[in-house]
Amino acid sequence: MARVLLTLILVNMVSLLMAKGKNGIIMTIDNEEIPTEEFLYLYQKNNNQQEIQQSLDEYLQLFEIYRLKVAEAKLQGKDTVSSFKKEVRQYKRELLEPYITDTVFINSLVDIAYNREKEEVESSHIMLIKTNDALKDKKNLELLDSIRQEIINGADFIELAKTYSQDKFSSQKGGYLGYTPAGTFPYAFETAVYETPEGEISPIITSHVGYHIVKPGHRKLIEEFNLPQKSYEDVKKDLLRKIASPFDPRFFEIRANTVKNLHKKYPELNIDTISSEAAYSLLINKEEDSQYASNSEYRNLVDEFYNGSLLYEISVDNIWDKAANDTEGLEKYYNENKEKYIWDKPHAKGILIRTLNDSVAGVIKEQLKTLPKDSIIPYISENFKKKAIAENFNLPEGSNEIIDELVFEGKERPDSGDKLTHYMVADVRIVEYPEGLQDVKGAVINDYQDILEQEWIANLRQKHSISVNEKELSKVRKKSL
């Protein structure tokens, strides 16, 4: 309860500071001004994630280091890499989605889908196949239009379907498709089935397979087919999944609606002479800029992702990969600090072999009599595939039930449900102390990373100019009291 109260106080305090200090500059690094708002946003987020709350001054030290690393990433041009730009662009679009989503329009699509789920409609169609030949497709459309006019003028739909329809599954039945539930056909076709009055002929519809005219028949409630009605929430969930794909026509309906809404907001942008895709991009970019300038929540999330991604990229190069790949440095550091890596108790070292059954285990046991130690794992991997697995282990007593049972005479372990239920060990030794870097490499890498980071930070402080705005910091301190 005390932690919740402290968090609420912190959130209210920081929100007040951010509102009053939007244009303040907390520090400058290499002539780049760092907003007070960014510092306070991250300070609040950091403290919300910590059991022990940090003071502003304590967090300021961490923030300086964070921003120095970001400055180095920018200096190295990591923000200009195409993959980085693409990642940031994608994040900004995803982050913008709630601000541009027309929930009324989306819910209208859900309502349509939900109402269609209540009944099945009898239908027939005449289809001409779509080809990759533009001239042939044009002739097919002209033919289908003439067929449609004949039917409207009184010609028999069934006979024309038998004569012309290229849907081999329905043509001999006069184009009859029967009763079908919503979601069976492509959306444009389904819309024609549900929205064309019974007995009338739809306009020509295009699907991914061809061109159609549709003639709906009777309607029946799904209860008449002993089918359950989907809940509104299930229909909505299914629709939201579908409309995320450009293969669903509603994807473009939503885009068109977004363009319409944003153009009302930015009428100065001329979109009349450009493609719908270009218009969408132009308006979305404008909205992103607007949200970034006016919406602190959006701005802070964008900056956090942008700078956090740069921090990750530069840290991989200068700490994580560097430590993991610096074999000579790791060996040297380990040899100079062996006393730090003494085990509390002996470790069992060897190879654990898991097999599918006794017969596989028996074959492997025979081979172990003559196999060199360093050939055991490759041999099992190559010859037994999914029937056996072998892996090295280096564990103290009490850390693994299997090793405890097989090596330390521990109690029998419960059945784990693993298909590889038969276990044995090879080349087992009990060792009191690490026999080399490999035995404690994980711990050594972690400590070596700390050394590299401290050296790197010292180098960054010399390389980059940084100045804290003490006047602004003083204002923030006073408001936090």
Short mmCIF file of C-alpha atoms in Angstrom, two decimals:
data_model
loop_
_atom_site.label_atom_id
_atom_site.label_comp_id
_atom_site.label_asym_id
_atom_site.label_seq_id
_atom_site.Cartn_x
_atom_site.Cartn_y
_atom_site.Cartn_z
CA MET A 1 0.00 0.00 0.00
CA ALA A 2 2.85 2.36 0.88
CA ARG A 3 4.54 1.64 -2.47
CA VAL A 4 1.30 2.36 -4.36
CA LEU A 5 0.86 5.64 -2.50
CA LEU A 6 4.48 6.62 -3.15
CA THR A 7 4.05 5.84 -6.85
CA LEU A 8 0.88 7.95 -7.08
CA ILE A 9 2.64 10.87 -5.41
CA LEU A 10 5.58 10.50 -7.79
CA VAL A 11 3.32 10.33 -10.86
CA ASN A 12 1.38 13.43 -9.83
CA MET A 13 4.56 15.34 -8.99
CA VAL A 14 6.31 14.45 -12.25
CA SER A 15 3.18 15.15 -14.31
CA LEU A 16 3.01 18.63 -12.78
CA LEU A 17 6.68 19.24 -13.50
CA MET A 18 6.31 18.04 -17.07
CA ALA A 19 3.31 20.27 -17.65
CA LYS A 20 5.12 23.33 -16.29
CA GLY A 21 8.55 22.53 -17.72
CA LYS A 22 7.69 21.42 -21.23
CA ASN A 23 10.13 23.82 -22.87
CA GLY A 24 12.90 23.52 -20.25
CA ILE A 25 16.35 22.16 -21.10
CA ILE A 26 17.91 19.94 -18.45
CA MET A 27 21.28 19.44 -20.17
CA THR A 28 23.19 19.91 -23.40
CA ILE A 29 25.37 17.26 -25.07
CA ASP A 30 27.42 18.19 -28.14
CA ASN A 31 25.13 21.18 -28.75
CA GLU A 32 22.01 18.96 -28.59
CA GLU A 33 19.56 20.29 -26.03
CA ILE A 34 17.92 17.59 -23.90
CA PRO A 35 14.39 18.55 -22.74
CA THR A 36 13.48 18.49 -19.06
CA GLU A 37 10.31 16.70 -20.14
CA GLU A 38 12.30 13.70 -21.42
CA PHE A 39 14.33 13.48 -18.22
CA LEU A 40 11.24 13.62 -16.01
CA TYR A 41 9.33 11.09 -18.12
CA LEU A 42 12.14 8.53 -17.86
CA TYR A 43 12.70 9.34 -14.19
CA GLN A 44 9.06 8.58 -13.46
CA LYS A 45 9.11 5.37 -15.52
CA ASN A 46 12.34 4.17 -13.90
CA ASN A 47 11.02 4.73 -10.39
CA ASN A 48 7.76 2.97 -11.20
CA GLN A 49 9.81 -0.11 -12.04
CA GLN A 50 12.04 0.00 -8.96
CA GLU A 51 11.34 -1.18 -5.42
CA ILE A 52 13.61 1.52 -4.01
CA GLN A 53 12.82 4.98 -5.35
CA GLN A 54 15.70 7.08 -6.67
CA SER A 55 16.12 10.78 -6.07
CA LEU A 56 16.29 13.19 -8.99
CA ASP A 57 20.02 13.65 -8.48
CA GLU A 58 20.67 9.90 -8.36
CA TYR A 59 18.77 9.35 -11.57
CA LEU A 60 20.44 12.35 -13.22
CA GLN A 61 23.77 10.47 -13.15
CA LEU A 62 22.22 7.50 -14.96
CA PHE A 63 20.48 9.79 -17.43
CA GLU A 64 23.78 11.51 -18.28
CA ILE A 65 25.39 8.16 -19.11
CA TYR A 66 22.36 7.08 -21.13
CA ARG A 67 22.42 10.28 -23.18
CA LEU A 68 26.19 10.13 -23.68
CA LYS A 69 25.82 6.66 -25.23
CA VAL A 70 23.02 7.91 -27.48
CA ALA A 71 25.23 10.82 -28.56
CA GLU A 72 28.00 8.36 -29.46
CA ALA A 73 25.55 6.26 -31.48
CA LYS A 74 24.52 9.32 -33.45
CA LEU A 75 28.15 10.32 -33.95
CA GLN A 76 28.77 6.87 -35.46
CA GLY A 77 25.77 7.30 -37.77
CA LYS A 78 23.72 4.45 -36.36
CA ASP A 79 20.61 6.59 -36.72
CA THR A 80 21.21 6.80 -40.50
CA VAL A 81 21.20 3.03 -41.13
CA SER A 82 18.23 2.03 -43.31
CA SER A 83 17.19 -0.87 -41.06
CA PHE A 84 17.12 1.47 -38.06
CA LYS A 85 15.07 4.05 -39.93
CA LYS A 86 12.62 1.38 -41.05
CA GLU A 87 12.23 0.06 -37.49
CA VAL A 88 11.57 3.55 -36.11
CA ARG A 89 9.13 4.36 -38.91
CA GLN A 90 7.19 1.16 -38.25
CA TYR A 91 7.06 1.86 -34.52
CA LYS A 92 5.80 5.41 -35.07
CA ARG A 93 3.03 4.12 -37.34
CA GLU A 94 1.96 1.51 -34.80
CA LEU A 95 2.07 4.09 -32.02
CA LEU A 96 -0.02 6.50 -34.08
CA GLU A 97 -2.76 3.95 -34.73
CA PRO A 98 -4.94 4.75 -31.66
CA TYR A 99 -4.86 8.45 -32.53
CA ILE A 100 -6.12 7.97 -36.10
CA THR A 101 -8.47 5.02 -35.61
CA ASP A 102 -12.07 5.97 -36.28
CA THR A 103 -13.78 3.73 -33.74
CA VAL A 104 -17.24 4.70 -35.01
CA PHE A 105 -16.31 3.53 -38.51
CA ILE A 106 -14.67 0.34 -37.22
CA ASN A 107 -17.69 -0.46 -35.07
CA SER A 108 -19.96 0.04 -38.09
CA LEU A 109 -17.98 -2.69 -39.87
CA VAL A 110 -18.31 -4.91 -36.80
CA ASP A 111 -22.07 -4.29 -36.74
CA ILE A 112 -22.34 -5.33 -40.39
CA ALA A 113 -20.32 -8.49 -39.77
CA TYR A 114 -22.32 -9.33 -36.63
CA ASN A 115 -25.66 -8.94 -38.40
CA ARG A 116 -24.50 -11.10 -41.29
CA GLU A 117 -23.55 -13.82 -38.81
CA LYS A 118 -27.22 -14.10 -37.83
CA GLU A 119 -28.38 -15.62 -41.10
CA GLU A 120 -27.39 -17.58 -44.18
CA VAL A 121 -28.35 -16.46 -47.67
CA GLU A 122 -29.08 -18.70 -50.63
CA SER A 123 -27.20 -17.52 -53.71
CA SER A 124 -26.22 -18.24 -57.31
CA HIS A 125 -23.57 -16.65 -59.50
CA ILE A 126 -22.04 -16.51 -62.94
CA MET A 127 -18.27 -16.20 -63.02
CA LEU A 128 -15.70 -15.48 -65.70
CA ILE A 129 -12.11 -16.22 -64.65
CA LYS A 130 -9.64 -13.38 -64.17
CA THR A 131 -6.45 -13.74 -66.23
CA ASN A 132 -3.12 -11.95 -66.54
CA ASP A 133 -4.12 -10.71 -70.00
CA ALA A 134 -5.59 -7.20 -69.76
CA LEU A 135 -7.27 -7.42 -73.16
CA LYS A 136 -8.86 -10.78 -72.36
CA ASP A 137 -10.07 -9.49 -68.98
CA LYS A 138 -11.63 -6.48 -70.69
CA LYS A 139 -13.53 -8.79 -73.07
CA ASN A 140 -14.66 -10.95 -70.14
CA LEU A 141 -16.01 -7.89 -68.34
CA GLU A 142 -17.85 -6.77 -71.48
CA LEU A 143 -19.29 -10.27 -71.90
CA LEU A 144 -20.40 -10.47 -68.27
CA ASP A 145 -22.00 -7.05 -68.51
CA SER A 146 -23.98 -8.16 -71.56
CA ILE A 147 -25.03 -11.36 -69.74
CA ARG A 148 -26.20 -9.25 -66.82
CA GLN A 149 -28.28 -7.04 -69.12
CA GLU A 150 -29.87 -10.09 -70.72
CA ILE A 151 -30.93 -11.40 -67.28
CA ILE A 152 -32.31 -8.02 -66.27
CA ASN A 153 -34.29 -8.00 -69.52
CA GLY A 154 -35.82 -11.38 -68.71
CA ALA A 155 -33.33 -14.04 -69.86
CA ASP A 156 -33.06 -17.22 -67.76
CA PHE A 157 -30.23 -16.95 -65.17
CA ILE A 158 -29.88 -20.72 -64.85
CA GLU A 159 -29.44 -21.34 -68.57
CA LEU A 160 -26.94 -18.49 -68.95
CA ALA A 161 -24.98 -19.79 -65.96
CA LYS A 162 -24.81 -23.26 -67.53
CA THR A 163 -23.65 -21.73 -70.82
CA TYR A 164 -21.15 -19.12 -69.69
CA SER A 165 -20.06 -19.55 -66.06
CA GLN A 166 -16.50 -20.79 -65.68
CA ASP A 167 -17.05 -21.95 -62.10
CA LYS A 168 -17.00 -25.69 -62.80
CA PHE A 169 -18.43 -26.53 -59.36
CA SER A 170 -21.65 -24.54 -59.81
CA SER A 171 -22.17 -23.92 -63.52
CA GLN A 172 -23.98 -27.22 -64.21
CA LYS A 173 -26.32 -26.41 -61.32
CA GLY A 174 -27.21 -23.12 -62.95
CA GLY A 175 -24.70 -21.25 -60.81
CA TYR A 176 -26.36 -22.40 -57.57
CA LEU A 177 -24.15 -22.13 -54.46
CA GLY A 178 -26.72 -23.02 -51.82
CA TYR A 179 -26.94 -21.49 -48.36
CA THR A 180 -23.61 -20.25 -47.06
CA PRO A 181 -22.63 -18.64 -43.75
CA ALA A 182 -20.96 -15.24 -43.54
CA GLY A 183 -17.21 -15.42 -44.03
CA THR A 184 -17.38 -18.19 -46.62
CA PHE A 185 -16.78 -16.00 -49.67
CA PRO A 186 -14.41 -13.08 -50.37
CA TYR A 187 -15.74 -9.93 -48.74
CA ALA A 188 -16.85 -8.16 -51.94
CA PHE A 189 -18.74 -11.28 -53.03
CA GLU A 190 -20.26 -11.70 -49.57
CA THR A 191 -21.39 -8.06 -49.57
CA ALA A 192 -23.17 -8.60 -52.89
CA VAL A 193 -24.90 -11.71 -51.50
CA TYR A 194 -26.11 -9.96 -48.34
CA GLU A 195 -26.89 -6.51 -49.74
CA THR A 196 -28.47 -7.32 -53.12
CA PRO A 197 -32.26 -7.78 -52.70
CA GLU A 198 -33.58 -11.31 -53.11
CA GLY A 199 -34.01 -12.31 -56.74
CA GLU A 200 -32.21 -9.28 -58.15
CA ILE A 201 -28.86 -9.22 -59.96
CA SER A 202 -25.82 -7.57 -58.38
CA PRO A 203 -23.42 -5.29 -60.22
CA ILE A 204 -20.25 -7.00 -61.48
CA ILE A 205 -18.01 -7.94 -58.55
CA THR A 206 -14.29 -8.62 -58.71
CA SER A 207 -12.70 -11.29 -56.51
CA HIS A 208 -9.20 -12.72 -56.50
CA VAL A 209 -10.32 -15.46 -58.90
CA GLY A 210 -12.62 -13.72 -61.29
CA TYR A 211 -15.57 -11.47 -62.18
CA HIS A 212 -19.04 -12.32 -60.89
CA ILE A 213 -22.68 -11.39 -60.98
CA VAL A 214 -24.65 -12.64 -58.00
CA LYS A 215 -28.32 -13.50 -57.55
CA PRO A 216 -29.33 -13.89 -53.87
CA GLY A 217 -32.22 -16.15 -52.86
CA HIS A 218 -33.98 -16.88 -49.60
CA ARG A 219 -32.59 -16.05 -46.16
CA LYS A 220 -32.66 -18.27 -43.09
CA LEU A 221 -31.63 -17.62 -39.51
CA ILE A 222 -28.65 -19.73 -38.48
CA GLU A 223 -30.80 -21.30 -35.76
CA GLU A 224 -32.62 -23.11 -38.56
CA PHE A 225 -29.32 -24.84 -39.34
CA ASN A 226 -28.77 -25.64 -35.63
CA LEU A 227 -25.74 -23.34 -35.58
CA PRO A 228 -24.77 -21.10 -32.63
CA GLN A 229 -24.65 -17.32 -32.99
CA LYS A 230 -21.17 -15.84 -32.47
CA SER A 231 -20.88 -13.24 -29.74
CA TYR A 232 -20.32 -9.62 -30.71
CA GLU A 233 -16.87 -9.68 -29.13
CA ASP A 234 -15.84 -12.82 -31.05
CA VAL A 235 -17.01 -11.25 -34.31
CA LYS A 236 -15.10 -8.07 -33.51
CA LYS A 237 -11.92 -9.97 -32.64
CA ASP A 238 -12.12 -11.94 -35.88
CA LEU A 239 -12.80 -8.81 -37.94
CA LEU A 240 -9.90 -6.86 -36.42
CA ARG A 241 -7.60 -9.71 -37.40
CA LYS A 242 -8.90 -9.78 -40.97
CA ILE A 243 -8.86 -6.04 -41.64
CA ALA A 244 -5.20 -5.80 -40.64
CA SER A 245 -4.38 -7.49 -43.96
CA PRO A 246 -4.42 -5.68 -47.34
CA PHE A 247 -5.97 -8.85 -48.78
CA ASP A 248 -9.23 -7.80 -47.11
CA PRO A 249 -11.07 -5.00 -48.99
CA ARG A 250 -12.05 -3.43 -45.68
CA PHE A 251 -8.37 -2.65 -45.12
CA PHE A 252 -8.61 -0.12 -47.95
CA GLU A 253 -12.04 1.10 -46.81
CA ILE A 254 -10.48 1.98 -43.48
CA ARG A 255 -7.53 3.66 -45.19
CA ALA A 256 -9.87 5.69 -47.35
CA ASN A 257 -11.81 6.73 -44.26
CA THR A 258 -8.55 7.71 -42.54
CA VAL A 259 -7.53 9.80 -45.54
CA LYS A 260 -10.94 11.52 -45.51
CA ASN A 261 -10.70 12.33 -41.79
CA LEU A 262 -7.09 13.55 -41.91
CA HIS A 263 -7.74 15.66 -44.99
CA LYS A 264 -10.47 17.47 -43.04
CA LYS A 265 -7.82 18.16 -40.40
CA TYR A 266 -5.19 19.28 -42.93
CA PRO A 267 -7.14 20.79 -45.86
CA GLU A 268 -4.04 22.70 -46.97
CA LEU A 269 -2.50 19.47 -48.25
CA ASN A 270 -3.32 18.89 -51.91
CA ILE A 271 -4.05 15.20 -52.44
CA ASP A 272 -6.27 15.47 -55.52
CA THR A 273 -3.52 14.78 -58.04
CA ILE A 274 -1.71 11.93 -56.26
CA SER A 275 -2.42 8.25 -55.73
CA SER A 276 -4.39 7.03 -52.73
CA GLU A 277 -1.24 5.43 -51.30
CA ALA A 278 0.73 8.66 -51.67
CA ALA A 279 -2.13 10.63 -50.12
CA TYR A 280 -2.23 8.26 -47.18
CA SER A 281 1.54 8.55 -46.59
CA LEU A 282 1.47 12.35 -46.90
CA LEU A 283 -1.35 12.73 -44.38
CA ILE A 284 0.08 10.14 -41.97
CA ASN A 285 3.47 11.89 -41.98
CA LYS A 286 1.72 15.18 -41.27
CA GLU A 287 -0.22 13.63 -38.39
CA GLU A 288 2.93 12.05 -36.94
CA ASP A 289 4.63 15.45 -36.95
CA SER A 290 1.59 17.06 -35.38
CA GLN A 291 1.28 14.45 -32.62
CA TYR A 292 5.01 14.67 -31.91
CA ALA A 293 4.81 18.44 -31.56
CA SER A 294 1.64 18.62 -29.45
CA ASN A 295 1.20 15.28 -27.67
CA SER A 296 3.72 14.68 -24.87
CA GLU A 297 2.67 11.05 -24.43
CA TYR A 298 3.31 10.28 -28.10
CA ARG A 299 6.51 12.34 -28.16
CA ASN A 300 7.99 10.68 -25.10
CA LEU A 301 7.24 7.17 -26.38
CA VAL A 302 8.77 7.94 -29.77
CA ASP A 303 11.90 9.44 -28.20
CA GLU A 304 12.22 6.56 -25.77
CA PHE A 305 12.07 4.01 -28.58
CA TYR A 306 14.39 6.01 -30.85
CA ASN A 307 17.05 6.63 -28.22
CA GLY A 308 16.60 3.20 -26.62
CA SER A 309 17.20 1.51 -29.98
CA LEU A 310 20.36 3.56 -30.51
CA LEU A 311 21.50 2.68 -26.98
CA TYR A 312 21.00 -1.02 -27.75
CA GLU A 313 22.93 -0.85 -31.04
CA ILE A 314 25.90 1.02 -29.57
CA SER A 315 25.98 -1.19 -26.45
CA VAL A 316 26.10 -4.36 -28.56
CA ASP A 317 29.23 -3.07 -30.29
CA ASN A 318 31.02 -1.61 -27.29
CA ILE A 319 30.06 -3.94 -24.43
CA TRP A 320 28.12 -7.13 -25.11
CA ASP A 321 29.67 -8.43 -28.33
CA LYS A 322 33.03 -6.96 -27.42
CA ALA A 323 33.12 -8.79 -24.10
CA ALA A 324 31.85 -12.08 -25.55
CA ASN A 325 34.30 -12.05 -28.47
CA ASP A 326 37.42 -10.75 -26.71
CA THR A 327 38.90 -14.18 -25.98
CA GLU A 328 42.32 -12.82 -25.05
CA GLY A 329 40.87 -10.11 -22.81
CA LEU A 330 38.56 -12.56 -21.04
CA GLU A 331 41.39 -15.02 -20.43
CA LYS A 332 43.63 -12.28 -19.09
CA TYR A 333 40.89 -10.90 -16.83
CA TYR A 334 40.08 -14.39 -15.51
CA ASN A 335 43.73 -15.23 -14.77
CA GLU A 336 44.12 -11.95 -12.85
CA ASN A 337 40.92 -12.51 -10.84
CA LYS A 338 40.66 -16.27 -10.27
CA GLU A 339 39.99 -15.79 -6.57
CA LYS A 340 36.63 -14.18 -7.41
CA TYR A 341 35.37 -17.32 -9.10
CA ILE A 342 35.89 -20.02 -6.48
CA TRP A 343 32.88 -22.34 -6.12
CA ASP A 344 31.05 -22.73 -2.81
CA LYS A 345 30.84 -26.50 -3.31
CA PRO A 346 32.12 -29.12 -5.75
CA HIS A 347 30.67 -29.43 -9.25
CA ALA A 348 29.90 -32.51 -11.29
CA LYS A 349 31.19 -32.22 -14.85
CA GLY A 350 30.38 -34.59 -17.70
CA ILE A 351 27.94 -35.41 -20.48
CA LEU A 352 24.22 -36.03 -19.88
CA ILE A 353 22.58 -38.37 -22.40
CA ARG A 354 18.79 -38.63 -22.73
CA THR A 355 17.32 -41.43 -24.85
CA LEU A 356 13.91 -42.49 -26.10
CA ASN A 357 14.03 -46.01 -24.65
CA ASP A 358 16.26 -48.78 -23.24
CA SER A 359 17.21 -50.16 -26.65
CA VAL A 360 18.61 -46.80 -27.81
CA ALA A 361 20.38 -46.42 -24.47
CA GLY A 362 21.90 -49.89 -24.89
CA VAL A 363 23.33 -49.09 -28.32
CA ILE A 364 24.85 -45.86 -27.04
CA LYS A 365 26.35 -47.57 -23.99
CA GLU A 366 28.18 -50.01 -26.25
CA GLN A 367 29.53 -47.18 -28.39
CA LEU A 368 30.71 -45.24 -25.32
CA LYS A 369 33.21 -48.02 -24.60
CA THR A 370 35.28 -47.07 -27.65
CA LEU A 371 34.25 -43.46 -28.49
CA PRO A 372 36.74 -40.67 -27.66
CA LYS A 373 35.27 -38.22 -25.13
CA ASP A 374 35.18 -35.33 -27.56
CA SER A 375 33.27 -37.44 -30.11
CA ILE A 376 30.35 -38.47 -27.89
CA ILE A 377 28.09 -35.45 -28.47
CA PRO A 378 28.70 -35.23 -32.26
CA TYR A 379 28.18 -39.01 -32.62
CA ILE A 380 24.80 -38.96 -30.83
CA SER A 381 23.67 -35.82 -32.66
CA GLU A 382 24.46 -37.29 -36.08
CA ASN A 383 23.22 -40.85 -35.56
CA PHE A 384 20.18 -40.68 -33.31
CA LYS A 385 18.39 -37.46 -34.30
CA LYS A 386 15.20 -37.28 -32.19
CA LYS A 387 15.90 -40.56 -30.40
CA ALA A 388 18.69 -39.21 -28.16
CA ILE A 389 20.27 -35.95 -27.04
CA ALA A 390 23.66 -35.38 -25.41
CA GLU A 391 24.90 -32.20 -23.73
CA ASN A 392 27.69 -31.12 -21.39
CA PHE A 393 26.90 -30.27 -17.79
CA ASN A 394 28.79 -28.48 -15.03
CA LEU A 395 26.59 -28.32 -11.94
CA PRO A 396 26.75 -28.37 -8.15
CA GLU A 397 24.65 -30.71 -6.07
CA GLY A 398 21.10 -29.48 -5.60
CA SER A 399 20.84 -27.52 -8.85
CA ASN A 400 19.42 -30.24 -11.12
CA GLU A 401 17.27 -33.23 -10.15
CA ILE A 402 18.60 -35.46 -12.93
CA ILE A 403 22.25 -34.84 -12.07
CA ASP A 404 21.49 -35.20 -8.37
CA GLU A 405 19.97 -38.65 -8.98
CA LEU A 406 22.63 -39.93 -11.38
CA VAL A 407 25.77 -38.43 -9.84
CA PHE A 408 25.12 -37.30 -6.27
CA GLU A 409 22.84 -40.21 -5.32
CA GLY A 410 19.88 -37.92 -4.81
CA LYS A 411 16.28 -39.03 -4.54
CA GLU A 412 14.45 -40.34 -7.59
CA ARG A 413 12.97 -37.48 -9.59
CA PRO A 414 9.29 -37.34 -10.67
CA ASP A 415 8.29 -38.06 -14.27
CA SER A 416 8.75 -34.85 -16.28
CA GLY A 417 6.60 -35.93 -19.25
CA ASP A 418 9.62 -35.64 -21.56
CA LYS A 419 9.62 -38.16 -24.44
CA LEU A 420 13.32 -38.82 -23.81
CA THR A 421 12.77 -40.58 -20.50
CA HIS A 422 15.97 -42.64 -20.16
CA TYR A 423 19.03 -40.89 -18.73
CA MET A 424 22.69 -41.72 -18.32
CA VAL A 425 25.94 -39.83 -17.88
CA ALA A 426 29.40 -40.18 -19.45
CA ASP A 427 32.86 -38.85 -18.61
CA VAL A 428 31.72 -37.75 -15.13
CA ARG A 429 34.14 -36.03 -12.74
CA ILE A 430 33.70 -34.25 -9.43
CA VAL A 431 35.86 -31.12 -9.30
CA GLU A 432 36.46 -28.81 -6.34
CA TYR A 433 37.47 -25.69 -8.28
CA PRO A 434 36.96 -24.25 -11.77
CA GLU A 435 39.41 -25.85 -14.15
CA GLY A 436 39.57 -22.83 -16.44
CA LEU A 437 37.68 -19.92 -17.96
CA GLN A 438 35.05 -22.13 -19.61
CA ASP A 439 33.82 -23.35 -16.23
CA VAL A 440 32.86 -19.82 -15.12
CA LYS A 441 32.68 -18.00 -18.43
CA GLY A 442 29.19 -16.54 -17.89
CA ALA A 443 30.17 -14.87 -14.62
CA VAL A 444 33.48 -13.69 -16.05
CA ILE A 445 31.77 -12.15 -19.09
CA ASN A 446 29.33 -10.27 -16.84
CA ASP A 447 32.16 -8.81 -14.77
CA TYR A 448 34.27 -8.07 -17.83
CA GLN A 449 31.32 -6.21 -19.34
CA ASP A 450 31.24 -4.01 -16.25
CA ILE A 451 34.93 -3.21 -16.70
CA LEU A 452 34.46 -2.41 -20.38
CA GLU A 453 31.47 -0.20 -19.61
CA GLN A 454 33.32 1.85 -17.00
CA GLU A 455 36.22 2.36 -19.41
CA TRP A 456 33.79 3.26 -22.18
CA ILE A 457 31.91 5.78 -20.04
CA ALA A 458 35.16 7.47 -19.04
CA ASN A 459 36.09 7.68 -22.71
CA LEU A 460 32.69 9.12 -23.63
CA ARG A 461 32.99 11.85 -20.99
CA GLN A 462 36.28 12.91 -22.56
CA LYS A 463 35.00 12.63 -26.12
CA HIS A 464 31.67 14.46 -25.76
CA SER A 465 30.90 17.82 -24.22
CA ILE A 466 28.15 17.73 -21.62
CA SER A 467 26.75 20.48 -19.43
CA VAL A 468 23.88 20.28 -16.94
CA ASN A 469 21.58 23.29 -16.72
CA GLU A 470 21.92 23.88 -12.98
CA LYS A 471 19.30 26.63 -13.02
CA GLU A 472 16.73 24.31 -14.60
CA LEU A 473 17.74 21.45 -12.31
CA SER A 474 17.29 23.73 -9.30
CA LYS A 475 13.75 24.55 -10.45
CA VAL A 476 12.95 20.87 -10.79
CA ARG A 477 14.34 20.10 -7.34
CA LYS A 478 12.26 22.84 -5.71
CA LYS A 479 9.05 21.70 -7.39
CA SER A 480 9.69 18.12 -6.30
CA LEU A 481 9.87 19.04 -2.62
#
